[in-house]
Amino acid sequence: MAGKAVIKKVKTQARAVEKSVLAGGKPTLRFPVRSLANVRYDSKKGHFAIKSGKKERTLTVATVKSFAQTLKMMAFSKELIEVDDIATKREAYYVSKNWGEARFREQPESDTVMDDVEALFGVNREQLGFIPEEKGGDIAGSLVVVDRDPDTGKQLRIDCTKFGSGAYSIPNSVEHLGFETKATFILAIETAGMFQRLVKHGYWRKANCILISMGGVPTRACRRFIRRLADEKKLPVYVFVDGDPYGITNIYRTLKVGSGNAAHLNEFFCVPQAHFLGITPKDIIDYELPTHPLKEVDIKRAKDALKNDPFVQHYKQWQRALQQMIDMGVRAEQQALAKHGLNYVIDEYLPRKLAKPEQFLP
Amino acid sequence: MAGKAVIKKVKTQARAVEKSVLAGGKPTLRFPVRSLANVRYDSKKGHFAIKSGKKERTLTVATVKSFAQTLKMMAFSKELIEVDDIATKREAYYVSKNWGEARFREQPESDTVMDDVEALFGVNREQLGFIPEEKGGDIAGSLVVVDRDPDTGKQLRIDCTKFGSGAYSIPNSVEHLGFETKATFILAIETAGMFQRLVKHGYWRKANCILISMGGVPTRACRRFIRRLADEKKLPVYVFVDGDPYGITNIYRTLKVGSGNAAHLNEFFCVPQAHFLGITPKDIIDYELPTHPLKEVDIKRAKDALKNDPFVQHYKQWQRALQQMIDMGVRAEQQALAKHGLNYVIDEYLPRKLAKPEQFLP
């Protein structure tokens, strides 16, 4: 959604409140309930979706402060879009120190109101001018990112084949970026070390792909970047992480379908076109990988996923894979392939896996 | 040190061992002791320096395995340099799985041997072909990084003014990079959010500087990058972090003089030309910043530094600043400046501070 459309939504909402007040009524704002209980797995759209539960905030003596804070936050967002500026959650909290009686005492209060406003308008925070605190996500390979110079507004074409051993670092907000590519897939990688190996050996050129280093669980900006790129260029996303319950249920699951406690956002941040390249429990056997025993926390995580995760419950293949891992009692890191030589991953493993993408886990 | 010089060192060491063995003797390797007890603060060089304590590893029945592992690790490093490849600590561990009886059982064992080899040759790991697992550190501003295409070997000039809202991401190893710049200083920033604000508003153009996002405590690659850039281009480094004991004693102190448990490396990773721009305890008063109370852990950290940190003990100014913070009982985040408006940091705070760099804390 463009900035103008968001401003229009803010104005419509604000006018309704104004009208109600002028008529001597009690204005009401209706927010989607943000909790796991109000979530279902939408297998068609491919992400956790929010159900229809709403909570109301009506202007009364008891709610006057939070009501005012919500309106101030909406006005602040409108201002950010109008002047083309950005603010982090932290900054928004400090800005509120000048809101008189409506100022927040602690940042968690302002974070909650920001989440409410985000859900109220059905847009993601970045579209409201609010950006995450943290950066994350590096790119190398056959991709030109189209941005503009913040000062001059002139278009910039950022060629991710030209960074040598370095990479392009994804900005905190990616809504405005455009893409040009002839790559045939995106390879999203868990560790910076593996990413650096593939960059060092120009793997993206051999395989005609785009490499993305997630650095563990991907940040919002990284997930949104992958989603927008995959959507616009109709590219499959292959995910290459450690073969352990953390890599599967935390990194991969979050990237693909989103997370439970941010269900009103998964629509924007999930990557339904993601598939799991490896390391699978089967890889551990097929490639005779050195392993580590599963830790207590690994076993708990896998069992929890089998029992409670709507995504795992939807896919028999994932139930079998997680159960196989529990039965084997071991995990394997993606670097374990180095047992067969440092570049076995490039010369053997990735080509063999990529020859049969239909066998990737869903 | 160039790769050739490292290979020569490895060969010299290996020949000495060979000679001793052939003569029927017991070959010995002498490593610097890597511990706080073998460290002093060298105020002239500006970093923690290792003292002359050595430990010996003589080939006996009891030491034969660790002796062999050390030699294998040296040979592996030599091979990496010769074929121009890289390996992370994790990868080195897995490669050892093919060393027969000399293989490591757990990664901490191979990490220790790698640290020994590093100390033995008096070079940093990156010069031995070993790279860190983690990435970190983003750059925007008046800087051209000179790298080469990993495939073709062709020179690449990476212009950090051309990344729009994004940034250049520092590779895991930076030994081979060159620099071109007309900037007058480097601004190293704690949080990605603040970095993004300065990038968004083209601050580096106004101030003619290079912006570096550290994302908390800087990684090895980030520290080494700043050090090499500052050395080669004779640039001062100004550090802009949260005004709390963590920002001062963890982020800033580590960047400037290194850390205690890696004293054999500080020579390469410290940035003696760093100075502390803010947030200082005095800033909290001068700029009437909103604060948070110091937490238990903050107070403990500050008191520990006053009592045990050779760097703090060397500088009266730091003792006074930390004591002042303890007395005030509060800390302030760098985003607290947003109380005066989102861009007060750009329009007022940074220009006022940068007008008097001689007042920066040492």
PDB file of C-alpha atoms in Angstrom, chain B residues 24-240:
ATOM      1  CA  GLY B  24      66.263 -38.527  17.837  1.00  0.00           C
ATOM      2  CA  GLY B  25      65.376 -35.542  20.057  1.00  0.00           C
ATOM      3  CA  LYS B  26      62.117 -34.384  21.601  1.00  0.00           C
ATOM      4  CA  PRO B  27      60.722 -31.489  19.543  1.00  0.00           C
ATOM      5  CA  THR B  28      59.177 -28.596  21.451  1.00  0.00           C
ATOM      6  CA  LEU B  29      56.694 -25.876  20.524  1.00  0.00           C
ATOM      7  CA  ARG B  30      56.576 -22.716  22.684  1.00  0.00           C
ATOM      8  CA  PHE B  31      53.264 -20.816  22.864  1.00  0.00           C
ATOM      9  CA  PRO B  32      52.542 -17.473  24.552  1.00  0.00           C
ATOM     10  CA  VAL B  33      50.279 -18.003  27.570  1.00  0.00           C
ATOM     11  CA  ARG B  34      46.819 -16.681  26.702  1.00  0.00           C
ATOM     12  CA  SER B  35      45.290 -15.403  29.952  1.00  0.00           C
ATOM     13  CA  LEU B  36      44.579 -12.147  31.803  1.00  0.00           C
ATOM     14  CA  ALA B  37      47.502 -12.858  34.123  1.00  0.00           C
ATOM     15  CA  ASN B  38      49.845 -12.590  31.140  1.00  0.00           C
ATOM     16  CA  VAL B  39      48.476  -9.210  29.992  1.00  0.00           C
ATOM     17  CA  ARG B  40      49.267  -5.542  30.605  1.00  0.00           C
ATOM     18  CA  TYR B  41      47.779  -2.295  29.237  1.00  0.00           C
ATOM     19  CA  ASP B  42      50.289  -0.761  26.831  1.00  0.00           C
ATOM     20  CA  SER B  43      49.297   2.918  26.878  1.00  0.00           C
ATOM     21  CA  LYS B  44      51.779   3.840  24.169  1.00  0.00           C
ATOM     22  CA  LYS B  45      50.520   1.297  21.652  1.00  0.00           C
ATOM     23  CA  GLY B  46      47.015   1.753  23.013  1.00  0.00           C
ATOM     24  CA  HIS B  47      45.960  -1.835  23.633  1.00  0.00           C
ATOM     25  CA  PHE B  48      46.189  -4.750  26.015  1.00  0.00           C
ATOM     26  CA  ALA B  49      49.521  -6.443  25.279  1.00  0.00           C
ATOM     27  CA  ILE B  50      50.671  -9.961  25.993  1.00  0.00           C
ATOM     28  CA  LYS B  51      53.554 -10.425  28.427  1.00  0.00           C
ATOM     29  CA  SER B  52      56.391 -12.883  27.961  1.00  0.00           C
ATOM     30  CA  GLY B  53      54.881 -15.933  29.673  1.00  0.00           C
ATOM     31  CA  LYS B  54      55.228 -19.047  27.517  1.00  0.00           C
ATOM     32  CA  LYS B  55      53.967 -22.588  27.786  1.00  0.00           C
ATOM     33  CA  GLU B  56      55.825 -25.446  26.133  1.00  0.00           C
ATOM     34  CA  ARG B  57      54.429 -28.471  24.361  1.00  0.00           C
ATOM     35  CA  THR B  58      57.119 -31.149  24.080  1.00  0.00           C
ATOM     36  CA  LEU B  59      56.522 -34.335  22.140  1.00  0.00           C
ATOM     37  CA  THR B  60      56.072 -37.175  24.629  1.00  0.00           C
ATOM     38  CA  VAL B  61      53.821 -40.208  24.874  1.00  0.00           C
ATOM     39  CA  ALA B  62      51.309 -38.091  26.822  1.00  0.00           C
ATOM     40  CA  THR B  63      51.297 -35.145  24.398  1.00  0.00           C
ATOM     41  CA  VAL B  64      51.565 -37.007  21.123  1.00  0.00           C
ATOM     42  CA  LYS B  65      47.956 -36.418  20.116  1.00  0.00           C
ATOM     43  CA  SER B  66      47.811 -32.688  20.827  1.00  0.00           C
ATOM     44  CA  PHE B  67      51.254 -32.297  19.281  1.00  0.00           C
ATOM     45  CA  ALA B  68      50.093 -34.021  16.107  1.00  0.00           C
ATOM     46  CA  GLN B  69      46.896 -31.953  16.064  1.00  0.00           C
ATOM     47  CA  THR B  70      48.905 -28.752  16.298  1.00  0.00           C
ATOM     48  CA  LEU B  71      51.078 -29.790  13.351  1.00  0.00           C
ATOM     49  CA  LYS B  72      48.022 -30.865  11.332  1.00  0.00           C
ATOM     50  CA  MET B  73      46.365 -27.500  12.031  1.00  0.00           C
ATOM     51  CA  MET B  74      49.522 -25.707  10.873  1.00  0.00           C
ATOM     52  CA  ALA B  75      49.561 -27.797   7.689  1.00  0.00           C
ATOM     53  CA  PHE B  76      45.865 -27.093   7.109  1.00  0.00           C
ATOM     54  CA  SER B  77      46.486 -23.365   7.423  1.00  0.00           C
ATOM     55  CA  LYS B  78      49.377 -23.571   4.953  1.00  0.00           C
ATOM     56  CA  GLU B  79      47.121 -25.395   2.493  1.00  0.00           C
ATOM     57  CA  LEU B  80      44.354 -22.792   2.866  1.00  0.00           C
ATOM     58  CA  ILE B  81      46.768 -19.987   2.044  1.00  0.00           C
ATOM     59  CA  GLU B  82      48.263 -21.872  -0.901  1.00  0.00           C
ATOM     60  CA  VAL B  83      44.910 -22.573  -2.582  1.00  0.00           C
ATOM     61  CA  ASP B  84      43.476 -19.202  -1.499  1.00  0.00           C
ATOM     62  CA  ASP B  85      40.593 -20.727   0.428  1.00  0.00           C
ATOM     63  CA  ILE B  86      39.064 -20.014   3.838  1.00  0.00           C
ATOM     64  CA  ALA B  87      37.658 -22.079   6.692  1.00  0.00           C
ATOM     65  CA  THR B  88      35.599 -21.238   9.758  1.00  0.00           C
ATOM     66  CA  LYS B  89      36.400 -22.746  13.161  1.00  0.00           C
ATOM     67  CA  ARG B  90      33.449 -25.064  12.676  1.00  0.00           C
ATOM     68  CA  GLU B  91      34.679 -26.198   9.268  1.00  0.00           C
ATOM     69  CA  ALA B  92      38.200 -26.808  10.575  1.00  0.00           C
ATOM     70  CA  TYR B  93      36.701 -29.055  13.241  1.00  0.00           C
ATOM     71  CA  TYR B  94      34.838 -31.124  10.634  1.00  0.00           C
ATOM     72  CA  VAL B  95      37.831 -31.299   8.296  1.00  0.00           C
ATOM     73  CA  SER B  96      39.765 -32.901  11.170  1.00  0.00           C
ATOM     74  CA  LYS B  97      37.372 -35.855  11.010  1.00  0.00           C
ATOM     75  CA  ASN B  98      39.669 -37.114   8.236  1.00  0.00           C
ATOM     76  CA  TRP B  99      42.835 -36.784  10.298  1.00  0.00           C
ATOM     77  CA  GLY B 100      42.589 -40.341  11.610  1.00  0.00           C
ATOM     78  CA  GLU B 101      43.831 -40.586  15.191  1.00  0.00           C
ATOM     79  CA  ALA B 102      44.525 -36.839  15.222  1.00  0.00           C
ATOM     80  CA  ARG B 103      40.854 -35.937  14.700  1.00  0.00           C
ATOM     81  CA  PHE B 104      39.157 -33.758  17.312  1.00  0.00           C
ATOM     82  CA  ARG B 105      36.307 -35.169  19.340  1.00  0.00           C
ATOM     83  CA  GLU B 106      34.682 -31.809  20.120  1.00  0.00           C
ATOM     84  CA  GLN B 107      34.929 -28.363  18.574  1.00  0.00           C
ATOM     85  CA  PRO B 108      36.277 -26.620  21.713  1.00  0.00           C
ATOM     86  CA  GLU B 109      39.391 -28.815  21.360  1.00  0.00           C
ATOM     87  CA  SER B 110      40.057 -27.682  17.805  1.00  0.00           C
ATOM     88  CA  ASP B 111      39.270 -24.060  18.729  1.00  0.00           C
ATOM     89  CA  THR B 112      41.959 -24.185  21.415  1.00  0.00           C
ATOM     90  CA  VAL B 113      44.556 -25.592  19.047  1.00  0.00           C
ATOM     91  CA  MET B 114      43.656 -22.920  16.479  1.00  0.00           C
ATOM     92  CA  ASP B 115      44.122 -20.213  19.129  1.00  0.00           C
ATOM     93  CA  ASP B 116      47.489 -21.753  20.021  1.00  0.00           C
ATOM     94  CA  VAL B 117      48.664 -21.734  16.408  1.00  0.00           C
ATOM     95  CA  GLU B 118      47.496 -18.136  16.046  1.00  0.00           C
ATOM     96  CA  ALA B 119      49.486 -17.107  19.118  1.00  0.00           C
ATOM     97  CA  LEU B 120      52.477 -19.228  18.072  1.00  0.00           C
ATOM     98  CA  PHE B 121      52.909 -17.312  14.820  1.00  0.00           C
ATOM     99  CA  GLY B 122      51.911 -13.937  16.253  1.00  0.00           C
ATOM    100  CA  VAL B 123      49.380 -13.361  13.502  1.00  0.00           C
ATOM    101  CA  ASN B 124      45.615 -13.150  13.571  1.00  0.00           C
ATOM    102  CA  ARG B 125      43.515 -16.114  12.512  1.00  0.00           C
ATOM    103  CA  GLU B 126      42.323 -14.426   9.341  1.00  0.00           C
ATOM    104  CA  GLN B 127      45.926 -14.325   8.095  1.00  0.00           C
ATOM    105  CA  LEU B 128      46.074 -18.103   8.584  1.00  0.00           C
ATOM    106  CA  GLY B 129      43.018 -18.536   6.346  1.00  0.00           C
ATOM    107  CA  PHE B 130      40.598 -19.032   9.231  1.00  0.00           C
ATOM    108  CA  ILE B 131      37.549 -16.754   9.274  1.00  0.00           C
ATOM    109  CA  PRO B 132      35.027 -16.038  12.028  1.00  0.00           C
ATOM    110  CA  GLU B 133      31.623 -17.688  11.985  1.00  0.00           C
ATOM    111  CA  GLU B 134      29.730 -14.439  12.342  1.00  0.00           C
ATOM    112  CA  LYS B 135      29.363 -11.426  10.100  1.00  0.00           C
ATOM    113  CA  GLY B 136      28.651  -7.916  11.292  1.00  0.00           C
ATOM    114  CA  GLY B 137      29.251  -4.288  10.511  1.00  0.00           C
ATOM    115  CA  ASP B 138      27.584  -2.164   7.831  1.00  0.00           C
ATOM    116  CA  ILE B 139      29.082   0.814   6.011  1.00  0.00           C
ATOM    117  CA  ALA B 140      27.604   3.868   4.300  1.00  0.00           C
ATOM    118  CA  GLY B 141      29.270   7.093   3.246  1.00  0.00           C
ATOM    119  CA  SER B 142      32.314   8.596   1.590  1.00  0.00           C
ATOM    120  CA  LEU B 143      34.329   5.446   1.079  1.00  0.00           C
ATOM    121  CA  VAL B 144      35.371   3.245  -1.817  1.00  0.00           C
ATOM    122  CA  VAL B 145      36.323  -0.278  -0.759  1.00  0.00           C
ATOM    123  CA  VAL B 146      38.753  -1.929  -3.177  1.00  0.00           C
ATOM    124  CA  ASP B 147      38.225  -5.691  -3.469  1.00  0.00           C
ATOM    125  CA  ARG B 148      38.530  -8.190  -6.289  1.00  0.00           C
ATOM    126  CA  ASP B 149      36.053 -10.495  -8.003  1.00  0.00           C
ATOM    127  CA  PRO B 150      36.504 -13.927  -6.385  1.00  0.00           C
ATOM    128  CA  ASP B 151      36.067 -15.636  -9.774  1.00  0.00           C
ATOM    129  CA  THR B 152      37.934 -13.456 -12.257  1.00  0.00           C
ATOM    130  CA  GLY B 153      40.368 -11.764  -9.881  1.00  0.00           C
ATOM    131  CA  LYS B 154      39.424  -8.442 -11.506  1.00  0.00           C
ATOM    132  CA  GLN B 155      39.590  -5.382  -9.275  1.00  0.00           C
ATOM    133  CA  LEU B 156      36.272  -4.109  -7.916  1.00  0.00           C
ATOM    134  CA  ARG B 157      35.712  -0.592  -6.600  1.00  0.00           C
ATOM    135  CA  ILE B 158      32.767  -0.613  -4.198  1.00  0.00           C
ATOM    136  CA  ASP B 159      31.382   2.890  -3.729  1.00  0.00           C
ATOM    137  CA  CYS B 160      29.647   3.141  -0.350  1.00  0.00           C
ATOM    138  CA  THR B 161      27.838   6.339  -1.393  1.00  0.00           C
ATOM    139  CA  LYS B 162      25.751   4.294  -3.850  1.00  0.00           C
ATOM    140  CA  PHE B 163      23.776   1.988  -1.548  1.00  0.00           C
ATOM    141  CA  GLY B 164      20.681   4.170  -1.084  1.00  0.00           C
ATOM    142  CA  SER B 165      18.914   3.159   2.101  1.00  0.00           C
ATOM    143  CA  GLY B 166      20.998  -0.041   2.221  1.00  0.00           C
ATOM    144  CA  ALA B 167      24.648  -0.477   3.096  1.00  0.00           C
ATOM    145  CA  TYR B 168      27.867  -2.346   2.357  1.00  0.00           C
ATOM    146  CA  SER B 169      28.219  -5.391   4.563  1.00  0.00           C
ATOM    147  CA  ILE B 170      31.749  -6.138   5.788  1.00  0.00           C
ATOM    148  CA  PRO B 171      32.973  -9.642   4.826  1.00  0.00           C
ATOM    149  CA  ASN B 172      34.156 -12.127   7.477  1.00  0.00           C
ATOM    150  CA  SER B 173      37.773 -11.427   6.582  1.00  0.00           C
ATOM    151  CA  VAL B 174      39.035  -7.984   5.567  1.00  0.00           C
ATOM    152  CA  GLU B 175      42.794  -8.493   5.242  1.00  0.00           C
ATOM    153  CA  HIS B 176      42.787  -8.092   1.454  1.00  0.00           C
ATOM    154  CA  LEU B 177      40.671  -4.931   1.199  1.00  0.00           C
ATOM    155  CA  GLY B 178      41.953  -1.528   0.062  1.00  0.00           C
ATOM    156  CA  PHE B 179      40.420   1.890   0.724  1.00  0.00           C
ATOM    157  CA  GLU B 180      39.921   5.241  -1.018  1.00  0.00           C
ATOM    158  CA  THR B 181      38.319   8.116   0.837  1.00  0.00           C
ATOM    159  CA  LYS B 182      38.208  11.873   1.297  1.00  0.00           C
ATOM    160  CA  ALA B 183      36.183  11.625   4.511  1.00  0.00           C
ATOM    161  CA  THR B 184      37.566  13.363   7.588  1.00  0.00           C
ATOM    162  CA  PHE B 185      36.388  10.916  10.243  1.00  0.00           C
ATOM    163  CA  ILE B 186      34.702   7.593  10.946  1.00  0.00           C
ATOM    164  CA  LEU B 187      31.510   7.533  13.023  1.00  0.00           C
ATOM    165  CA  ALA B 188      30.958   4.120  14.648  1.00  0.00           C
ATOM    166  CA  ILE B 189      27.365   3.708  15.840  1.00  0.00           C
ATOM    167  CA  GLU B 190      25.899   1.205  18.318  1.00  0.00           C
ATOM    168  CA  THR B 191      22.370   0.681  17.008  1.00  0.00           C
ATOM    169  CA  ALA B 192      21.110  -0.162  13.539  1.00  0.00           C
ATOM    170  CA  GLY B 193      18.144   2.173  14.089  1.00  0.00           C
ATOM    171  CA  MET B 194      20.376   5.229  14.604  1.00  0.00           C
ATOM    172  CA  PHE B 195      22.575   4.187  11.665  1.00  0.00           C
ATOM    173  CA  GLN B 196      19.481   3.950   9.468  1.00  0.00           C
ATOM    174  CA  ARG B 197      18.375   7.449  10.509  1.00  0.00           C
ATOM    175  CA  LEU B 198      21.758   8.953   9.611  1.00  0.00           C
ATOM    176  CA  VAL B 199      21.770   7.069   6.294  1.00  0.00           C
ATOM    177  CA  LYS B 200      18.188   8.087   5.493  1.00  0.00           C
ATOM    178  CA  HIS B 201      19.084  11.743   5.908  1.00  0.00           C
ATOM    179  CA  GLY B 202      22.415  11.520   4.072  1.00  0.00           C
ATOM    180  CA  TYR B 203      24.268  12.606   7.182  1.00  0.00           C
ATOM    181  CA  TRP B 204      27.590  11.294   5.864  1.00  0.00           C
ATOM    182  CA  ARG B 205      27.380  13.793   2.991  1.00  0.00           C
ATOM    183  CA  LYS B 206      26.734  16.781   5.270  1.00  0.00           C
ATOM    184  CA  ALA B 207      29.485  15.789   7.706  1.00  0.00           C
ATOM    185  CA  ASN B 208      31.897  14.268   5.153  1.00  0.00           C
ATOM    186  CA  CYS B 209      32.320  11.060   7.096  1.00  0.00           C
ATOM    187  CA  ILE B 210      32.031   7.279   6.963  1.00  0.00           C
ATOM    188  CA  LEU B 211      29.171   5.725   8.953  1.00  0.00           C
ATOM    189  CA  ILE B 212      29.631   2.287  10.495  1.00  0.00           C
ATOM    190  CA  SER B 213      26.863   0.337  12.176  1.00  0.00           C
ATOM    191  CA  MET B 214      28.361  -1.986  14.785  1.00  0.00           C
ATOM    192  CA  GLY B 215      25.088  -3.601  15.898  1.00  0.00           C
ATOM    193  CA  GLY B 216      26.135  -3.910  19.543  1.00  0.00           C
ATOM    194  CA  VAL B 217      29.597  -5.213  20.444  1.00  0.00           C
ATOM    195  CA  PRO B 218      31.488  -5.162  17.125  1.00  0.00           C
ATOM    196  CA  THR B 219      32.562  -8.473  15.562  1.00  0.00           C
ATOM    197  CA  ARG B 220      36.226  -9.254  14.868  1.00  0.00           C
ATOM    198  CA  ALA B 221      35.764  -8.403  11.185  1.00  0.00           C
ATOM    199  CA  CYS B 222      34.146  -5.065  12.021  1.00  0.00           C
ATOM    200  CA  ARG B 223      36.906  -4.100  14.479  1.00  0.00           C
ATOM    201  CA  ARG B 224      39.645  -5.128  12.065  1.00  0.00           C
ATOM    202  CA  PHE B 225      37.955  -3.199   9.237  1.00  0.00           C
ATOM    203  CA  ILE B 226      37.786  -0.009  11.299  1.00  0.00           C
ATOM    204  CA  ARG B 227      41.390  -0.450  12.434  1.00  0.00           C
ATOM    205  CA  ARG B 228      42.797  -1.002   8.950  1.00  0.00           C
ATOM    206  CA  LEU B 229      40.755   1.857   7.471  1.00  0.00           C
ATOM    207  CA  ALA B 230      41.702   4.265  10.271  1.00  0.00           C
ATOM    208  CA  ASP B 231      45.393   3.300  10.027  1.00  0.00           C
ATOM    209  CA  GLU B 232      45.695   3.545   6.272  1.00  0.00           C
ATOM    210  CA  LYS B 233      43.721   6.739   5.863  1.00  0.00           C
ATOM    211  CA  LYS B 234      44.850   8.302   9.157  1.00  0.00           C
ATOM    212  CA  LEU B 235      41.269   8.958  10.245  1.00  0.00           C
ATOM    213  CA  PRO B 236      39.992   9.572  13.761  1.00  0.00           C
ATOM    214  CA  VAL B 237      37.229   7.242  14.927  1.00  0.00           C
ATOM    215  CA  TYR B 238      34.349   8.694  16.940  1.00  0.00           C
ATOM    216  CA  VAL B 239      32.138   6.282  18.809  1.00  0.00           C
ATOM    217  CA  PHE B 240      28.432   6.973  19.372  1.00  0.00           C
TER     218      PHE B 240
END
